[in-house]
Structures are given as structure tokens and as C-alpha cells.
Coordinates of C-alpha atoms and ligand atoms in Angstrom, one line a residue:
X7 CA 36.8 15.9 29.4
X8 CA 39.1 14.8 32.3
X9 CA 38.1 12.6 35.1
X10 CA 40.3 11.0 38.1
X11 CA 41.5 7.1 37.7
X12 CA 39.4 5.8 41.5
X13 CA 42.6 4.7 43.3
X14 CA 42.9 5.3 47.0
X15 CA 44.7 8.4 48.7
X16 CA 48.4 7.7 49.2
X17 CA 47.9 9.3 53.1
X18 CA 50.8 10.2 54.3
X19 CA 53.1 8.3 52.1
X20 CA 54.5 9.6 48.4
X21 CA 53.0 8.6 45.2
X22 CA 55.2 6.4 42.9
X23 CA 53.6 6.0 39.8
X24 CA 55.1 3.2 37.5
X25 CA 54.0 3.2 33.9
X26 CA 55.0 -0.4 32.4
X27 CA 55.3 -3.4 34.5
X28 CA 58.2 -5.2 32.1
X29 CA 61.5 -6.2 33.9
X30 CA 61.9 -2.6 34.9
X31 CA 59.3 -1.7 36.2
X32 CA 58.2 -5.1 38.1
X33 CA 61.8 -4.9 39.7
X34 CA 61.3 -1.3 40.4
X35 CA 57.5 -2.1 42.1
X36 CA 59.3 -5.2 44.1
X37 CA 62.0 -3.6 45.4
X38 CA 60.2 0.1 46.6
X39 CA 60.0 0.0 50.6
X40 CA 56.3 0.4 50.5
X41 CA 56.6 1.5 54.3
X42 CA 57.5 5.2 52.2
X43 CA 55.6 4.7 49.0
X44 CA 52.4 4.1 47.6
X45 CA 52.9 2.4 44.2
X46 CA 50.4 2.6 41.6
X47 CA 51.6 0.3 38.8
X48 CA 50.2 0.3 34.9
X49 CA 50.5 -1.6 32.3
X50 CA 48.2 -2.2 29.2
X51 CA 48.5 -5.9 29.8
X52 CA 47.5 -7.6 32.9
X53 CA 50.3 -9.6 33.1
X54 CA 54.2 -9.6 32.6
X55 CA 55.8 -11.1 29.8
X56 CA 59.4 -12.9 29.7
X57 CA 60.2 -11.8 26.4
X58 CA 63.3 -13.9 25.6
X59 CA 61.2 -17.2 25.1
X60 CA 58.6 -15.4 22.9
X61 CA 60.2 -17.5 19.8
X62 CA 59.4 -20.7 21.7
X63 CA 56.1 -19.8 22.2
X64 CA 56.0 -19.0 18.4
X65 CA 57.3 -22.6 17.4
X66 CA 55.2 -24.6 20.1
X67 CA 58.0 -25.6 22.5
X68 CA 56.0 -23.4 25.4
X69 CA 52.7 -22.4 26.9
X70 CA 51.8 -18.5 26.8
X71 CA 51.2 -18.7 30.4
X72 CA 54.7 -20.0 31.2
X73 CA 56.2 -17.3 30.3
X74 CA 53.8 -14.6 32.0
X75 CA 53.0 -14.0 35.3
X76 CA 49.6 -12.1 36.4
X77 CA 50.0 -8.4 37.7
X78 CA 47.7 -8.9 40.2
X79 CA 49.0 -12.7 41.7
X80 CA 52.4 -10.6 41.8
X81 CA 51.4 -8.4 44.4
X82 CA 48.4 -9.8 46.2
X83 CA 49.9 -9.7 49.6
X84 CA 51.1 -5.8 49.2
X85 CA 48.5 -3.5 50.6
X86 CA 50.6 -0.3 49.0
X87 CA 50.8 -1.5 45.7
X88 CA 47.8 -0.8 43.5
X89 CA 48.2 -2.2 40.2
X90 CA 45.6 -0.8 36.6
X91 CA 45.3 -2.2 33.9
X92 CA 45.1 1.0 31.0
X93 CA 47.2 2.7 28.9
X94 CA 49.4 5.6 29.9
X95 CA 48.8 8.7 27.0
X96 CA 50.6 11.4 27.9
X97 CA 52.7 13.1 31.3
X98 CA 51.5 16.6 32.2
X99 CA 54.5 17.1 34.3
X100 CA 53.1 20.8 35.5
X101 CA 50.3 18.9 37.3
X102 CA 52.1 16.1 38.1
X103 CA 49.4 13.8 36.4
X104 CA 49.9 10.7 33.7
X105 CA 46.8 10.6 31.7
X106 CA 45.0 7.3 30.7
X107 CA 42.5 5.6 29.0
X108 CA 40.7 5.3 33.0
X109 CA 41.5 8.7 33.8
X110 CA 44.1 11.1 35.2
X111 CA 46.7 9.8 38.0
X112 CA 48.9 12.4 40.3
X113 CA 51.9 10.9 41.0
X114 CA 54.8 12.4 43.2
X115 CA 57.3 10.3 41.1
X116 CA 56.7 8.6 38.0
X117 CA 58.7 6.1 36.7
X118 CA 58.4 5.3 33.0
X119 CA 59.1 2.2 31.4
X120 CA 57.3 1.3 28.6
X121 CA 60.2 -0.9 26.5
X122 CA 60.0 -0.7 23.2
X123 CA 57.7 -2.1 20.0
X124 CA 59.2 -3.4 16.7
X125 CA 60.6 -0.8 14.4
X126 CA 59.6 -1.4 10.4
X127 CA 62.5 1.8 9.6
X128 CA 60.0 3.9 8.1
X129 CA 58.0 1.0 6.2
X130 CA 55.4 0.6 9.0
X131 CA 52.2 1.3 6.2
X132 CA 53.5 -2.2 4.0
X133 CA 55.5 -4.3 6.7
X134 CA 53.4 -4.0 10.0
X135 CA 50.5 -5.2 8.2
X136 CA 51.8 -8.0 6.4
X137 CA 54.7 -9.2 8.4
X138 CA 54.2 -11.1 11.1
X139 CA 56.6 -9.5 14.6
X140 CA 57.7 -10.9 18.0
X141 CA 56.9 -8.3 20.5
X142 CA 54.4 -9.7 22.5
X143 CA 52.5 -13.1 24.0
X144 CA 49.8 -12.5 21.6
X145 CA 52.2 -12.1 18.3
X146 CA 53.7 -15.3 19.5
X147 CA 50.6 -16.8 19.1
X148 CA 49.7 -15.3 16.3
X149 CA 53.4 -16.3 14.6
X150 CA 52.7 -19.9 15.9
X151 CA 49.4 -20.0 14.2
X152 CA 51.2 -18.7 11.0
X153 CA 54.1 -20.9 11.2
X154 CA 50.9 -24.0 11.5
X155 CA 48.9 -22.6 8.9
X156 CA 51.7 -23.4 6.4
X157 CA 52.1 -26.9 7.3
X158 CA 48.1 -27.6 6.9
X159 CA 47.7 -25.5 3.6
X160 CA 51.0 -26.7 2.4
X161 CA 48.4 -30.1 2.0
X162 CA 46.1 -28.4 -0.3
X163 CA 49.2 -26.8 -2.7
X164 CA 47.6 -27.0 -6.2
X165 CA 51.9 -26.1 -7.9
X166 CA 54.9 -26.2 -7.1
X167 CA 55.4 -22.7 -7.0
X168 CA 52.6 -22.2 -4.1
X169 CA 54.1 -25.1 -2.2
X170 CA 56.9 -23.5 -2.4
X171 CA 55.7 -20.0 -1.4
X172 CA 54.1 -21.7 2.2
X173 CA 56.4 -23.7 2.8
X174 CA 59.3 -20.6 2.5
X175 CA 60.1 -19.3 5.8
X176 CA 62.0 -15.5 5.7
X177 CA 63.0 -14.0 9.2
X178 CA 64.3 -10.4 9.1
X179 CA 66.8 -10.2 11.3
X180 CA 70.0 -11.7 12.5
X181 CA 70.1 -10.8 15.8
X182 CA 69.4 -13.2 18.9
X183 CA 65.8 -13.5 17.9
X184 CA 66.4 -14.0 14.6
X185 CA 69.0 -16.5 15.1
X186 CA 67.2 -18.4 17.5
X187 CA 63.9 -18.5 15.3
X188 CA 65.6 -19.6 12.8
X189 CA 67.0 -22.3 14.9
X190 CA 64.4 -23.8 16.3
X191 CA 62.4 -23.5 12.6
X192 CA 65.5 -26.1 11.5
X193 CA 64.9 -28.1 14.5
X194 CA 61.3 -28.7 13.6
X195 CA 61.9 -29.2 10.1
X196 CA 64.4 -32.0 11.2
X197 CA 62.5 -34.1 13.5
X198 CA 59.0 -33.0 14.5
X199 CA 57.2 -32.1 11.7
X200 CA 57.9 -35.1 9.3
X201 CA 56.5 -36.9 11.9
X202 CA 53.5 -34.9 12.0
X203 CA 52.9 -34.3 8.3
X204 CA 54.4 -37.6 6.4
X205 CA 52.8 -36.3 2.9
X206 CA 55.0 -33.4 2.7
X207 CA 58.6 -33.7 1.7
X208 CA 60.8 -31.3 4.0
X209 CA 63.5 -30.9 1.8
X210 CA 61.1 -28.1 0.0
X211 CA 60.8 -26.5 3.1
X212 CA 63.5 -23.3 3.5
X213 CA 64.4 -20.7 6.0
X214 CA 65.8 -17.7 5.3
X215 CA 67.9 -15.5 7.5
X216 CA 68.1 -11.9 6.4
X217 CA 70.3 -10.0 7.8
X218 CA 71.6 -6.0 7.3
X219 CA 74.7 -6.3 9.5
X220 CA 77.7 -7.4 8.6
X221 CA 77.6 -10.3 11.0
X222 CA 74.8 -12.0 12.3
X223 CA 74.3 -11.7 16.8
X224 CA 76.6 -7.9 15.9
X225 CA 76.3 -7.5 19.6
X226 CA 77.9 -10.3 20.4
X227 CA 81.5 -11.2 20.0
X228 CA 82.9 -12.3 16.5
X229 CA 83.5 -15.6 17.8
X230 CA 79.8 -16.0 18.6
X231 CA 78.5 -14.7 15.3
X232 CA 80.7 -17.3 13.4
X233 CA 79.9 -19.5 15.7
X234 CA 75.8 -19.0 14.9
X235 CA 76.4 -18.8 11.5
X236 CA 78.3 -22.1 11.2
X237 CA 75.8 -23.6 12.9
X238 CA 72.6 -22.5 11.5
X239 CA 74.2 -23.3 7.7
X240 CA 75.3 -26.5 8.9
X241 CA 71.5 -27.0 9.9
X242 CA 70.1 -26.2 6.7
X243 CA 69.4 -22.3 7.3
X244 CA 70.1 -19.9 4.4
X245 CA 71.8 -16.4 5.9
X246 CA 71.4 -13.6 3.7
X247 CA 74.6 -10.7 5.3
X248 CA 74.6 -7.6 4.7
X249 CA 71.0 -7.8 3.2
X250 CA 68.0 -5.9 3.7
X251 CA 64.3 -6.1 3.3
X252 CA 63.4 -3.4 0.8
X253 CA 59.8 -4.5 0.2
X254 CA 56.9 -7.3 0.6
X255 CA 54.3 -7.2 -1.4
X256 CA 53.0 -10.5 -0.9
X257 CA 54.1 -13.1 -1.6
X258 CA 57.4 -11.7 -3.1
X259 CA 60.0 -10.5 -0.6
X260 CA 62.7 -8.1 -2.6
X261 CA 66.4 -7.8 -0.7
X262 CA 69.1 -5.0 -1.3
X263 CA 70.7 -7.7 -3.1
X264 CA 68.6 -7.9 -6.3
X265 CA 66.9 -11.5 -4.9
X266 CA 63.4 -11.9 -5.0
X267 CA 62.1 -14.3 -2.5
X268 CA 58.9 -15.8 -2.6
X269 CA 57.3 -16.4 0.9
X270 CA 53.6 -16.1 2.7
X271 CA 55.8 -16.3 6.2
X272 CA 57.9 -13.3 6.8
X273 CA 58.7 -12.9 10.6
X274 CA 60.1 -9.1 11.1
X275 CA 62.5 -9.4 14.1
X276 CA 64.6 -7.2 12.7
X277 CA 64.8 -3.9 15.3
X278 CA 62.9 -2.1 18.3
X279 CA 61.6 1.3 18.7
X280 CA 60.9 3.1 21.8
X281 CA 57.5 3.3 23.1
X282 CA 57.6 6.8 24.4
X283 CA 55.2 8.7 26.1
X284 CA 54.4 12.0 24.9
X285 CA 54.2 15.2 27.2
X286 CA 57.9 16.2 28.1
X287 CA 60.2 18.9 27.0
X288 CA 61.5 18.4 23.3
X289 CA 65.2 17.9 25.1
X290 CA 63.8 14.8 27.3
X291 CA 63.6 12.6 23.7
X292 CA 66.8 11.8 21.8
X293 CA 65.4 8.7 18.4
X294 CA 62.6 8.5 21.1
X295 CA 64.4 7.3 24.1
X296 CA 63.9 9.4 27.3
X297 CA 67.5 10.9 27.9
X298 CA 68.3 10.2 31.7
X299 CA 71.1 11.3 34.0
X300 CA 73.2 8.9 36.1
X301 CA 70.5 8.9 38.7
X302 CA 67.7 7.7 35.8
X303 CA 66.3 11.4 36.2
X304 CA 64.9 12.5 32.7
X305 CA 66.6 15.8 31.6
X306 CA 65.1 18.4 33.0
X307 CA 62.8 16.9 35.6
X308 CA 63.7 16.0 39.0
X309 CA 60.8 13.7 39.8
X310 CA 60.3 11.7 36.7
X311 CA 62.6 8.7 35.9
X312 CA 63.2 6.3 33.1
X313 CA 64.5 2.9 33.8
X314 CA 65.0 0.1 30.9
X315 CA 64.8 0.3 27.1
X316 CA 63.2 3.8 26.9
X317 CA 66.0 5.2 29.0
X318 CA 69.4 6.7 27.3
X319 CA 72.0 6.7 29.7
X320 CA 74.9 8.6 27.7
X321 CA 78.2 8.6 30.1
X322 CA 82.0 8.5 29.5
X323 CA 81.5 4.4 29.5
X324 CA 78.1 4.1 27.6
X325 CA 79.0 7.0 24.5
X326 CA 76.1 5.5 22.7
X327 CA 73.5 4.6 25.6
X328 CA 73.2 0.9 27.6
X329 CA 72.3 -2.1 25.4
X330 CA 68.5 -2.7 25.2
X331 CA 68.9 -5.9 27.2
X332 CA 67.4 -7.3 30.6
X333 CA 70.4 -7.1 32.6
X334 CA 70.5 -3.2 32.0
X335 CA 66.7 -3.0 32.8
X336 CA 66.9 -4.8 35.6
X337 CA 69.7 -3.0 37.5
X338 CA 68.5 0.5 36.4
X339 CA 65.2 -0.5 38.4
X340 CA 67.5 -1.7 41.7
X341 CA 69.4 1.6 42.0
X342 CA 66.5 3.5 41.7
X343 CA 64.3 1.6 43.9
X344 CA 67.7 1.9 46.4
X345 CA 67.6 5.7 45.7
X346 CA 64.1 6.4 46.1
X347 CA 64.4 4.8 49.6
X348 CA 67.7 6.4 50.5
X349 CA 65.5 9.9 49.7
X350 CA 62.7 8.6 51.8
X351 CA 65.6 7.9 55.0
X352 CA 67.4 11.0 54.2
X353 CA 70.2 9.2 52.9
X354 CA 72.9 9.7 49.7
X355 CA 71.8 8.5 46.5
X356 CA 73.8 6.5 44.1
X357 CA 74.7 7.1 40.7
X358 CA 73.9 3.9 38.6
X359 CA 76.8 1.9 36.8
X360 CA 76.1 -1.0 34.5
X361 CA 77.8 -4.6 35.1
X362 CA 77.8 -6.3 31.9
X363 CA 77.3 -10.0 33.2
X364 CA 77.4 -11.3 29.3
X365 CA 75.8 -12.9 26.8
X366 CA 73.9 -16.1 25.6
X367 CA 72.0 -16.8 22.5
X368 CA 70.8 -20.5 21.8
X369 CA 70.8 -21.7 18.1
X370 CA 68.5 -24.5 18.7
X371 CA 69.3 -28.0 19.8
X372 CA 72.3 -28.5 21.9
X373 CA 74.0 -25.4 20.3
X374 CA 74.8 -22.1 21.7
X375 CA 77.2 -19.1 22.3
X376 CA 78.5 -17.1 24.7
X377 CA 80.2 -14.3 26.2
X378 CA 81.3 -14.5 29.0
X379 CA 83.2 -11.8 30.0
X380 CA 87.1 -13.1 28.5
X381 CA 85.3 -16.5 28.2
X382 CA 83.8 -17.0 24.8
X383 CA 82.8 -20.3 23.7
X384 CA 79.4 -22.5 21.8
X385 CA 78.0 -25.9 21.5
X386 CA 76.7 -27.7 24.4
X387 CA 78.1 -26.2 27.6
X388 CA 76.6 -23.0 26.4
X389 CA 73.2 -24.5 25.6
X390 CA 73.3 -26.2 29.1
X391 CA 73.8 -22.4 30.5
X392 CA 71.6 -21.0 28.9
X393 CA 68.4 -22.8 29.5
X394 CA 69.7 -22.4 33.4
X395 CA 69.8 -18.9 33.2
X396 CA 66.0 -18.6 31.5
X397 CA 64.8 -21.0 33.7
X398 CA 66.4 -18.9 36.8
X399 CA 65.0 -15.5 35.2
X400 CA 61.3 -16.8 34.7
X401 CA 59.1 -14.8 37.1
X402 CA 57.1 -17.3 38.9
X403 CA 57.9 -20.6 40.6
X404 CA 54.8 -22.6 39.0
X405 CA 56.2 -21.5 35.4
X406 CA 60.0 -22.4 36.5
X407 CA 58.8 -25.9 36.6
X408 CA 56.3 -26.2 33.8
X409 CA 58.9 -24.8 32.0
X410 CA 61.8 -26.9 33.0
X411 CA 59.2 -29.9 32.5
X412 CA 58.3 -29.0 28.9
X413 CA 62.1 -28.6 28.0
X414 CA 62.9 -32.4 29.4
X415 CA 59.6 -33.3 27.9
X416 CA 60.9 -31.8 24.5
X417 CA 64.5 -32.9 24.8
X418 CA 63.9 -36.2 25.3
X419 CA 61.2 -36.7 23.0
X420 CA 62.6 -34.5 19.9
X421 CA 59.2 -33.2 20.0
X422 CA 57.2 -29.8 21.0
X423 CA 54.6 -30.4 22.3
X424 CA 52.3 -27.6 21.7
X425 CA 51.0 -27.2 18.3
X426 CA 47.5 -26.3 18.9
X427 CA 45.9 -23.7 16.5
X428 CA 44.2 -22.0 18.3
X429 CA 42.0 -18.8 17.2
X430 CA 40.8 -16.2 19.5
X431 CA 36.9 -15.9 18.6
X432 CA 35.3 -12.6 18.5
X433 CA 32.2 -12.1 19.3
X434 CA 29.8 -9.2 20.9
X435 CA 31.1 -9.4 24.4
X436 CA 34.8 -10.3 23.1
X437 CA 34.3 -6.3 21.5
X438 CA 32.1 -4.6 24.1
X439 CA 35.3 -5.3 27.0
X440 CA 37.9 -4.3 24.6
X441 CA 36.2 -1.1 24.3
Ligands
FAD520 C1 61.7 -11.3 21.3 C2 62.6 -10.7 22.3 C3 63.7 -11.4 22.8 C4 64.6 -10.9 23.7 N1 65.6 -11.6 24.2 C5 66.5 -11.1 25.1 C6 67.5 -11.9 25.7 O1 67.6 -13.1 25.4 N2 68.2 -11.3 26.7 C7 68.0 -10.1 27.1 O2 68.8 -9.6 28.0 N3 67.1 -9.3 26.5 C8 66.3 -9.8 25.6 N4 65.3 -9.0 25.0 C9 65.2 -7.6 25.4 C10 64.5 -7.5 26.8 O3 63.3 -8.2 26.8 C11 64.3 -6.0 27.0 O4 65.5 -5.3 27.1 C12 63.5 -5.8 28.4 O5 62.2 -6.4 28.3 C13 63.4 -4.3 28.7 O6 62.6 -4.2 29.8 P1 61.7 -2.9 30.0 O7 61.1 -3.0 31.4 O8 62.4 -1.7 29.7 O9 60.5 -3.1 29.0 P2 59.5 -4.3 28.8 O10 60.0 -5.5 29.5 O11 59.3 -4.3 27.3 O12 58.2 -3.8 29.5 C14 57.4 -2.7 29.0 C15 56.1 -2.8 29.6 O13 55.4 -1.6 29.4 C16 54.1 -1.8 29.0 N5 53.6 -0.6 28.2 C17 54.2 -0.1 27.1 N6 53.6 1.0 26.8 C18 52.6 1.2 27.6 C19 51.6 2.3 27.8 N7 51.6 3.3 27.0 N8 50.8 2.2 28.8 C20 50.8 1.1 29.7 N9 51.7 0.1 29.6 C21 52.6 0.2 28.6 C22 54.1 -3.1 28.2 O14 52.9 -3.8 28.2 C23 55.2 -3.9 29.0 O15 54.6 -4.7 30.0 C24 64.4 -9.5 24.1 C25 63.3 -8.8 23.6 C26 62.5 -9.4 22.7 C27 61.3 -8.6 22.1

């Protein structure tokens, strides 16, 4: 049966329905002159999630709700922007209608993006249910809870071999989220959680880097990769190259290399997968991306765009498609917000072109690389930059300062100070709104 999502008529304006209020699509929905457009924004979640600082959620250096920012607080003074919470199912692009889990929603343009979701590479049956990913606010938690688990049962150990299995840390995955896991992991072996647990002895703690590429941060510049790697052996971090996860039956981890680990913690930030949206032409999908032209239009349709992860731009300058990164997300949404309202005014639009602004990863205390364009250099300078950029690109001004004041708080103290395990309770109601 089909039934109309209840939002009001758009009147005399166009339609703009935006599925997925990440970077792109909060940019997009900001920067739409809703003198033209009615916007009807969706997003599973209720709020929008700064996914960078998801591993500092994970290891207790930052609230959840510092890092997101409410849907409907965003938009509370726009009359034209109406915002649902549901999922988006499928485009029927003959009717011009998204389907949802509320109901069916006529758009006059639709802009999709939905990011992406981690990618298992084919193993999702044994490693999505036993690994633990970095996706989301609530796997953050869910990793914090984990990574707190270990310490408390690491008490109760009966051998050596099981103390050694909790307290055996393996992240899959040497890119930026890997590295700076494993980072701050090393940080709070160093000085946070001997303080916290005095019984156990730390050196029997180890973190494991595993990583298929040839280098770890392969996005980056060689200089940076070195530079990560020096540092994270130097701070007691054990980087597996060239390695991959072939299978976890838990608690043993087996690598291309013939190793068998033995871990109850296995964090799979190792790569992303598009979440698409079913109903286009077969052409529209290349690996699950939505191919777009210069002007974000998805091949073969003139009023439905793709702006962020799930779009592939392929151009003279991007042969294999834009990095899945902020920056790209961001400026996709900008030129097509500026092109939706140069159509609205009767005006040129603009094809989009991607300025590369660099790269940052932190490695934990005081350390980080970067890109910079010809610039590339690490240690503290970096670090310095980079918490100034994050704390520049939080949305929210409330969460720029609690998140600045947890980071002094940290720095100064050597301490995080959020390690609360804390364990959603379900109950009847908890089950009758999910539903
Ligand atoms: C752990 C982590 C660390 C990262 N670190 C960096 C970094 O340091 N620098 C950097 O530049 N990039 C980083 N990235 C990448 C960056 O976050 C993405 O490139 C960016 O979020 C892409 O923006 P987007 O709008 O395309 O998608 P997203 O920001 O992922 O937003 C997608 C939105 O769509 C919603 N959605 C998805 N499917 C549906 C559906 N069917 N119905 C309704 N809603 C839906 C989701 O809830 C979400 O709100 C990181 C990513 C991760 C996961």
C-alpha cells in the first residue's frame, strides 16, 4: 500500500527534496534561497554527525552530543525547510516520488546524499557481526563501551592467555581512522588508564594496526605515512603492511600473513561502501556510487543530483572520481545550491571543480601530519592545526566550546574525561517507537 508523507504544499515554490542531512546535504539545505525552494530534508537520524571525531568519542575524549547537532535546532527559524526523520527506500523517478518508511514524497528536485556505511569486502555474514565499526555516534558508543569492557573484565582474567586476548586491541585499517584510533588507544595505555586500573600491568596491553596498503594514510603523502608510522611504533603500536584480515572467528584474528592473532577487540575501520538508494537506471550506479555529471546531475536525469560520497564525479582531473572526504562534500553542496538558484533567477549554471585544500591526520598527543598543498610536515605545528580546523568545522557554536573545553581539559590533565559505560536499556516503549 502507498500513502503520502503529511508535509505541507510547496505553493508556488519548487520542491527540493534532500535525502541525507551529512555535510552535503546540511550545506546544500543552508545554502538553497528558500525565497525559490521548499526544502524537505531526510535523514534516518535526527541529528548530524561530525564524523572525523567519532574515534574520540570511541576512546572517551568527547561527548556524543559535541559532535552532533539536532536537525530540527538547525533550522528552527526557516519556515521553508521541513525537516523528517525516516528512511529514504527507493526514487521512482517516473513520478517524481522518494519512497519512505512515512510514506511517498514528490519532489521537483531531489538531491541524494546518503554517504556511505563500512564495507566488510564481501565478508559482511562473519565481520559485521563480530567486529566492532566507526560509522556512526551510536558505534562510537558502542566501541567505547567495548574498548571499557576490556579494562573491567581484564580484572576477572582467570590465564594469561584470556588476559591477553582482552587486553589485545586489533584495528583494521591504516587509514586516518585507523591511525588515529590507534593513536589515541597508545595515549591511554600511557597515562590514563594505569591511573584508573593500578592492578593491571600495561605492558600486556597491545595494539595492532592492520593494514592492506602498502603504506599506512595511502592518501596522503609518503612523507606523512612515514611520518604516522614512525610515530605510532615509537608509541608502542604494532603495524601489520601490506596485511589483511582474512577471518575472525572469535577470538582468533587470521592475517594474509600466516599470523594468528588473538583478540576479543577488533575495530573494522578498514573501508566505506556507498549507501545507494535503489530506483535508477542500471547506468546511474558505477561500485554503487551514483555517477554524476559536472553539474552533480545523475546520468540520465536532469532533476536528480548527487552531492558527497555517493557521487562519482569522473572528469579529465578526477580519472578515478573525488576523494570521499568533507571538503569534496562540502563544495559539491555550494555549487549546487549556487546552481539551483542561478535556475530559479534565470541565470548560467556552473560546472563544479574541486579545490583540494589538504590534508591532516592527528596520531595522538602532540603528533600529526600534513599536507598542505607543497607544504608537508608532522609533530606539533600539525597537531596545533589540526585541532583548529575540527574545532572550526564543528556545526554548532555550543559544541565548538565544549569541545575546545574538553580538549584543554584533556591536554592539561593527561586525562579523558569520559569513560562512562553506559548501556542503552530496552524496554517496551524503547521497542514500540523504534517500530
Ligand atoms: C570515522 C570517520 C572519520 C572521517 N574523518 C575524516 C576527516 O578527518 N576528514 C575528512 O575530510 N573526511 C573524513 N571522513 C569522511 C567524511 O566524513 C565524509 O566524506 C563525509 O561525511 C561525506 O559527507 P556526505 O554528506 O556525503 O555523507 P554523510 O556525512 O555520511 O551523511 C549521510 C547522511 O545520510 C543519512 N542517510 C543515509 N542513508 C539514508 C537513508 N536511506 N535515508 C535517510 N537518511 C539516510 C545518514 O544518516 C547521514 O546523516 C571520515 C569518515 C568517517 C566515517
Amino acid at each position: 500500500m502507498s500513502y503520502i508523507a503529511n508535509i505541507p504544499d510547496a505553493g508556488d515554490k519548487k520542491r527540493l527534496v534532500i535525502i541525507g542531512g551529512g555535510f552535503a546535504g546540511l550545506e546544500l539545505a543552508k545554502k538553497i534561497n528558500k525565497k525559490h525552494y521548499q526544502v524537505v530534508l531526510i535523514d534516518k537520524n535526527n541529528y548530524y554527525q561530525f564524523q572525523p571525531l567519532f574515534y574520540q568519542v570511541a576512546t572517551g575524549g568527547l561527548e556524543p552530543s559535541s559532535i552532533s547537532y539536532p536537525h530540527r535546532k538547525g533550522f528552527q527559524k526557516e519556515k521553508n525547510v521541513h525537516f523528517r526523520m525516516c528512511i529514504a527506500e527507493n526514487v521512482d523517478a517516473a513520478n517524481k516520488t522518494v519512497k519512505t518508511d512515512i510514506g511517498e514524497i514528490k519532489y521537483d528536485y531531489l538531491a541524494i546524499s546518503t554517504g556511505c556505511g563500512t564495507n566488510y569486502f564481501g565478508n559482511d555474514k562473519q565481520l559485521k557481526e563480530t567486529t566492532y565499526a566507526l560509522k556512526s555516534v551510536s558505534e562510537s558508543l558502542l566501541m567505547r563501551n567495548r574498548i571499557l569492557l576490556s579494562f573491567e573484565q581484564a580484572l576477572s582474567a582467570e590465564t594469561e592467555e584470556e588476559l591477553k586476548e582482552i587486553l589485545t586491541f586489533v584495528i583494521v585499517g591504516g587509514g586516518a581512522t585507523g591511525v588515529e584510533l590507534a593513536g589515541a588507544l597508545a595515549d591511554m595505555r600511557k597515562s590514563i588508564l594505569p591511573k584508573d586500573y593500578p592492578e593491571i600491568d600495561f605492558s600486556k596491553m597491545e595494539i595492532h594496526l592492520v593494514d592492506a596498503s602498502p603504506r599506512l594514510l595511502f592518501a596522503m603523502s609518503e612523507d606523512a605515512s612515514a611520518g604516522a608510522a614512525e610515530t605510532l611504533t615509537k608509541r608502542g603500536v604494532i603495524i601489520h603492511q601490506e596485511v589483511f584480515v582474512k577471518s575472525y572467528e572469535k577470538p582468533y584474528v587470521e592475517v594474509s600473513s600466516g599470523d594468528q592473532l588473538r583478540s576479543r577487540n577488533v575495530f573494522w575501520v578498514a573501508g566505506v561502501k556507498p549507501n545507494s538508494l535503489a530506483g535508477l537506471d542500471e547506468s546511474a550506479y558505477n561500485r554503487g556510487r551514483l555517477v554524476v555529471n559536472e553539474y552533480n546531475q545523475v546520468e540520465g536525469y536532469k532533476d536528480i543530483f548527487s552531492i558527497g560520497d555517493t557521487a562519482l564525479l569522473i572528469s579529465e582531473s578526477s580519472p578515478k572520481g573525488h576523494p570521499q572526504v568533507a571538503q569534496v562534500a562540502l563544495q559539491m553542496a555550494k555549487r549546487l545550491a549556487k546552481n539551483l538558484n542561478n535556475e530559479a533567477e534565470n541565470k548560467e549554471w556552473e560546472k563544479f571543480v574541486y579545490s583540494d585544500r589538504g590534508s591532516l591526520a592527528t596520531i595522538g598527543r602532540n603528533a600529526a601530519v600534513a599536507d598542505l598543498g607543497k607544504f608537508r610536515f608532522g609533530g606539533w605545528f600539525a597537531w596545533w592545526l589540526w585541532l583548529w580546523v575540527h574545532i572550526l568545522s564543528i556545526v554548532g557554536m555550543r559544541n565548538r566550546v565544549s569541545v575546545f573545553i574538553d580538549w584543554v581539559w584533556n591536554y592539561l590533565n593527561y586525562d579523558v574525561s569520559l569513560r562512562l559505560f553506559i548501556r542503552p536499556k530496552y524496554n517496551k516503549m524503547y521497542r514500540e517507537s523504534e517500530t
